[in-house]
PDB file of C-alpha atoms in Angstrom:
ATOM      1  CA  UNK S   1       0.000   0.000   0.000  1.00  0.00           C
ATOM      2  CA  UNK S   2       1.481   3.075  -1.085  1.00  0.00           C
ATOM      3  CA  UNK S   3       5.069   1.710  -1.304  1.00  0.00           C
ATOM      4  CA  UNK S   4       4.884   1.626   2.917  1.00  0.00           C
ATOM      5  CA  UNK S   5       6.618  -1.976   4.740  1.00  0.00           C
ATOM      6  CA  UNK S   6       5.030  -3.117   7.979  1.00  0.00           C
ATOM      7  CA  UNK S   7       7.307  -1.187   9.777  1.00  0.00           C
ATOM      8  CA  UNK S   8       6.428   2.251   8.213  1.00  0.00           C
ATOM      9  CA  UNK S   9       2.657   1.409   8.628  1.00  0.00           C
ATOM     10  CA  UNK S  10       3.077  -0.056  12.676  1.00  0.00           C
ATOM     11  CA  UNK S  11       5.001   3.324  13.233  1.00  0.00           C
ATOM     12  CA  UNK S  12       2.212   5.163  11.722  1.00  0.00           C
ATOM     13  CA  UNK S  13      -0.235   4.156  13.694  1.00  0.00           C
ATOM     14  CA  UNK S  14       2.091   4.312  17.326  1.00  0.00           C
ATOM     15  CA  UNK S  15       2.274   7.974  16.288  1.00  0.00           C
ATOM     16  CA  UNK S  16      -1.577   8.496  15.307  1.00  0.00           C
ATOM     17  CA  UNK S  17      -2.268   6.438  18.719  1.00  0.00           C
ATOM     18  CA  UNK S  18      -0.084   8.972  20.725  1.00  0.00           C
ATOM     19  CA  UNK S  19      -1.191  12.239  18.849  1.00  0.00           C
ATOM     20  CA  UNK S  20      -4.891  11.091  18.346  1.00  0.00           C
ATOM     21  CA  UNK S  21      -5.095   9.542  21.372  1.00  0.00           C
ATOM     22  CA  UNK S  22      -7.117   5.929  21.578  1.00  0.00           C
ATOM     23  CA  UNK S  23     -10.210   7.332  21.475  1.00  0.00           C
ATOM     24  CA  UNK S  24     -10.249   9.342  18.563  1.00  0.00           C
ATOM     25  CA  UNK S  25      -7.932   6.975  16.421  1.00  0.00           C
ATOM     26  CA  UNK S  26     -10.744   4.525  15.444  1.00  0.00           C
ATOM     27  CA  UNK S  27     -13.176   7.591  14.180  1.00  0.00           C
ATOM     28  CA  UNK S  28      -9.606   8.865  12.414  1.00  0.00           C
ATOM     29  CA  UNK S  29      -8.872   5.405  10.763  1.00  0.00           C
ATOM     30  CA  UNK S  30     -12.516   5.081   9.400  1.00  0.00           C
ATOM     31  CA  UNK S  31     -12.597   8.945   7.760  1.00  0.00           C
ATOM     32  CA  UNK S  32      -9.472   7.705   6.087  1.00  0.00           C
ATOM     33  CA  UNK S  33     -10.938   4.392   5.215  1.00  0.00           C
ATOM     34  CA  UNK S  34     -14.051   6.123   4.067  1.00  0.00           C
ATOM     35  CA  UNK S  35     -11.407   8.729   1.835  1.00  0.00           C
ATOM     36  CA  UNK S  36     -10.033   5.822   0.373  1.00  0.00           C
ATOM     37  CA  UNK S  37     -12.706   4.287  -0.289  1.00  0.00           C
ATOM     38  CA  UNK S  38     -14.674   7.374  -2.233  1.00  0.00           C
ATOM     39  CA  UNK S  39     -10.772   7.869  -4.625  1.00  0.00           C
ATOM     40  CA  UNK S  40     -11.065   4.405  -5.340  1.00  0.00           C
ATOM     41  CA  UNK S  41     -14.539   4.657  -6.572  1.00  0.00           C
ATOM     42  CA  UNK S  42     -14.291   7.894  -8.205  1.00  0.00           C
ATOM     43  CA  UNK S  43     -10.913   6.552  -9.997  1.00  0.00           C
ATOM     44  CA  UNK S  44     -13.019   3.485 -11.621  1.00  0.00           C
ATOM     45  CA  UNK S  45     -15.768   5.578 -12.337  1.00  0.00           C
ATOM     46  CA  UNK S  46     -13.959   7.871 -14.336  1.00  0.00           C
ATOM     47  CA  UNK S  47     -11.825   5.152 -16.066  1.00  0.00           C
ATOM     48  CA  UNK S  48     -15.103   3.387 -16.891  1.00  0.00           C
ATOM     49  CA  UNK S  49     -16.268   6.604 -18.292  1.00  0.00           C
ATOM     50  CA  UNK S  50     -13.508   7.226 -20.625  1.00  0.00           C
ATOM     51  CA  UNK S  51     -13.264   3.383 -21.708  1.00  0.00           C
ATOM     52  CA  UNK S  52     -16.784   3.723 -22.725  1.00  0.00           C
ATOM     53  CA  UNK S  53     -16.616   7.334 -24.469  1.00  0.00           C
ATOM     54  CA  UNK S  54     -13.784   6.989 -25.998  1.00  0.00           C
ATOM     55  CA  UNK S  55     -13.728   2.899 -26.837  1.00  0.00           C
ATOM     56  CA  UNK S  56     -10.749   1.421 -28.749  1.00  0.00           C
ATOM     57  CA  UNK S  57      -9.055   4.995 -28.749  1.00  0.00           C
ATOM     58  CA  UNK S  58      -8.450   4.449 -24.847  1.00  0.00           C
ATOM     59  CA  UNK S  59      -6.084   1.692 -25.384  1.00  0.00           C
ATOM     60  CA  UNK S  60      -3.787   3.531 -27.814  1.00  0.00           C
ATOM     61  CA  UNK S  61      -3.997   6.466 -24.869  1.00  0.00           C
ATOM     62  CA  UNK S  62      -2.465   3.925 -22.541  1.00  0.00           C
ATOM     63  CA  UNK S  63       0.063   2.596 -24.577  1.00  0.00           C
ATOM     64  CA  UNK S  64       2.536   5.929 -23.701  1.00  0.00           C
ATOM     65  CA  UNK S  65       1.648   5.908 -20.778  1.00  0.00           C
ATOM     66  CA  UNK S  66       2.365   1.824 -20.623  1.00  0.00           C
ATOM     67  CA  UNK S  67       6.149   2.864 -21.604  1.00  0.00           C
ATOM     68  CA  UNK S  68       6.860   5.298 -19.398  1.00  0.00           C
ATOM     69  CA  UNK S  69       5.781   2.845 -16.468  1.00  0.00           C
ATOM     70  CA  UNK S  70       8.572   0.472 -17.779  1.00  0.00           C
ATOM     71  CA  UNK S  71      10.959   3.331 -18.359  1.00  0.00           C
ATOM     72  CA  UNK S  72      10.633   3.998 -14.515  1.00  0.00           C
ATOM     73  CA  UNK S  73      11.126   0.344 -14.018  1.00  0.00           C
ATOM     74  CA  UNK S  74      15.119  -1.008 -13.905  1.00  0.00           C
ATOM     75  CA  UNK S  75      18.395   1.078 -14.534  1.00  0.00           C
ATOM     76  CA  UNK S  76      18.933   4.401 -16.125  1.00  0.00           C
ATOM     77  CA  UNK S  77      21.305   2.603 -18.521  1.00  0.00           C
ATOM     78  CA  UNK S  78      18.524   0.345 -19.503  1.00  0.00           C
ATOM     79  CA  UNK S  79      15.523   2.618 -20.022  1.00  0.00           C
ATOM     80  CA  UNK S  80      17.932   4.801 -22.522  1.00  0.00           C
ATOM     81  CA  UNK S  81      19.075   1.846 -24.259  1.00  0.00           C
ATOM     82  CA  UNK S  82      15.195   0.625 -24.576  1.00  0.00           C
ATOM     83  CA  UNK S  83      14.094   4.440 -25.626  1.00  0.00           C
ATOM     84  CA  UNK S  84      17.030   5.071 -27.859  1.00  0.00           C
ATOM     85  CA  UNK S  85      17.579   2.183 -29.490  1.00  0.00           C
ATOM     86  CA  UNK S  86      13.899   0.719 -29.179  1.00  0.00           C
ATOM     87  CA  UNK S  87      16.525  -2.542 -28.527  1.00  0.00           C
ATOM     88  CA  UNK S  88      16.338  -4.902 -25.348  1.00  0.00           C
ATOM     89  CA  UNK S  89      18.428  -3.688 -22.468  1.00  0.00           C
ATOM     90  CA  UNK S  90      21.787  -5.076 -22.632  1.00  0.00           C
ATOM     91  CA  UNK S  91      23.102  -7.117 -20.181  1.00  0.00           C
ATOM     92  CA  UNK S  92      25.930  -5.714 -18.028  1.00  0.00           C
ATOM     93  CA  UNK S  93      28.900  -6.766 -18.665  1.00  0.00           C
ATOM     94  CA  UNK S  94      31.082  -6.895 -15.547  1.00  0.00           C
ATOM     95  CA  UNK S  95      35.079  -7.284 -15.886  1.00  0.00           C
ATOM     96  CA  UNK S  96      36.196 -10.675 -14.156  1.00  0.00           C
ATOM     97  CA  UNK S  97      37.171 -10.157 -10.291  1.00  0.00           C
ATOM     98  CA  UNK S  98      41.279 -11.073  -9.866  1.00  0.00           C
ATOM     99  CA  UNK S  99      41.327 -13.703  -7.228  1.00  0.00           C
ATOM    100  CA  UNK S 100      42.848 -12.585  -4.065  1.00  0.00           C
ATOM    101  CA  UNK S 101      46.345 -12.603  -2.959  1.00  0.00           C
ATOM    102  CA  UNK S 102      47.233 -13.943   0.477  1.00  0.00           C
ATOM    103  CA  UNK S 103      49.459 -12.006   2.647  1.00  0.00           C
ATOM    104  CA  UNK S 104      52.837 -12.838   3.331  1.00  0.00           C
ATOM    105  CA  UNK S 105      54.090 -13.203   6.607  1.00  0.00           C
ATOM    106  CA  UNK S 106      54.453 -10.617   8.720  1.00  0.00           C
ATOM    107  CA  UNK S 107      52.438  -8.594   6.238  1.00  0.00           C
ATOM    108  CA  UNK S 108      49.439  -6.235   7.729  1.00  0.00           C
ATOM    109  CA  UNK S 109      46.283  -6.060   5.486  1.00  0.00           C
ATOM    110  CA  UNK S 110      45.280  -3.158   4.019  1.00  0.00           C
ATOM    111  CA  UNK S 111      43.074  -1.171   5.872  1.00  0.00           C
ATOM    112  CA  UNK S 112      40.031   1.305   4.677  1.00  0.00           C
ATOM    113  CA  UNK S 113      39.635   4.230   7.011  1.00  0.00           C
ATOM    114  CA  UNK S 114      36.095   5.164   5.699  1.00  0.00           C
ATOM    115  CA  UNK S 115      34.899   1.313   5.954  1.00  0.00           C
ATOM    116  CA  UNK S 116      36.017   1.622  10.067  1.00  0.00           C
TER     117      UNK S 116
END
């Protein structure tokens, strides 16, 4: 819902429970149930509408709007290879990883001061 994880939506409603207090929080929850509830109705409704007024045409409406969802989709690198070369994304090609070299003896490892 909304892009929110459990956590975001538990923290939410500690915080509406301590403003709101408990009992104005279940009157609070159903006005926003009831808000949701009319957007979702008046966003079919209108959908319906145009599907029916404008028929087959609201299809070819949707297609841009179709490739702009899967532009936001993935990497940068792959929605401007898929506009600009109307091509499939390429994969990325990574340069093989040297294998590691032990230490010698007596040797100290190498040490990253912003990883510490």
């Amino acid at each position: 819902m909304f892009g929110l994880s459990i956590d975001h939506i538990v923290i939410l409603l500690l915080a509406g429970l301590f403003i709101l207090g408990p009992e104005r929080l279940p009157e609070a929850a159903r006005w926003v149930a009831t808000g949701l509830k009319r957007a979702r109705e008046f966003a079919a409704g209108t959908k319906a509408q145009l599907e029916t007024e404008l028929g087959p045409e609201y299809h070819e409406l949707r297609k841009p709007l179709q490739e702009l969802q899967s532009l936001r989709i993935g990497s940068p690198r792959a929605a401007v290879t898929r506009y600009l070369l109307d091509d499939a994304p390429a994969s990325p090609v990574s340069a093989p990883v040297p294998a590691p070299v032990p230490l010698r003896a007596n040797e100290r490892p190498p040490v990253d001061p912003d990883a510490t």
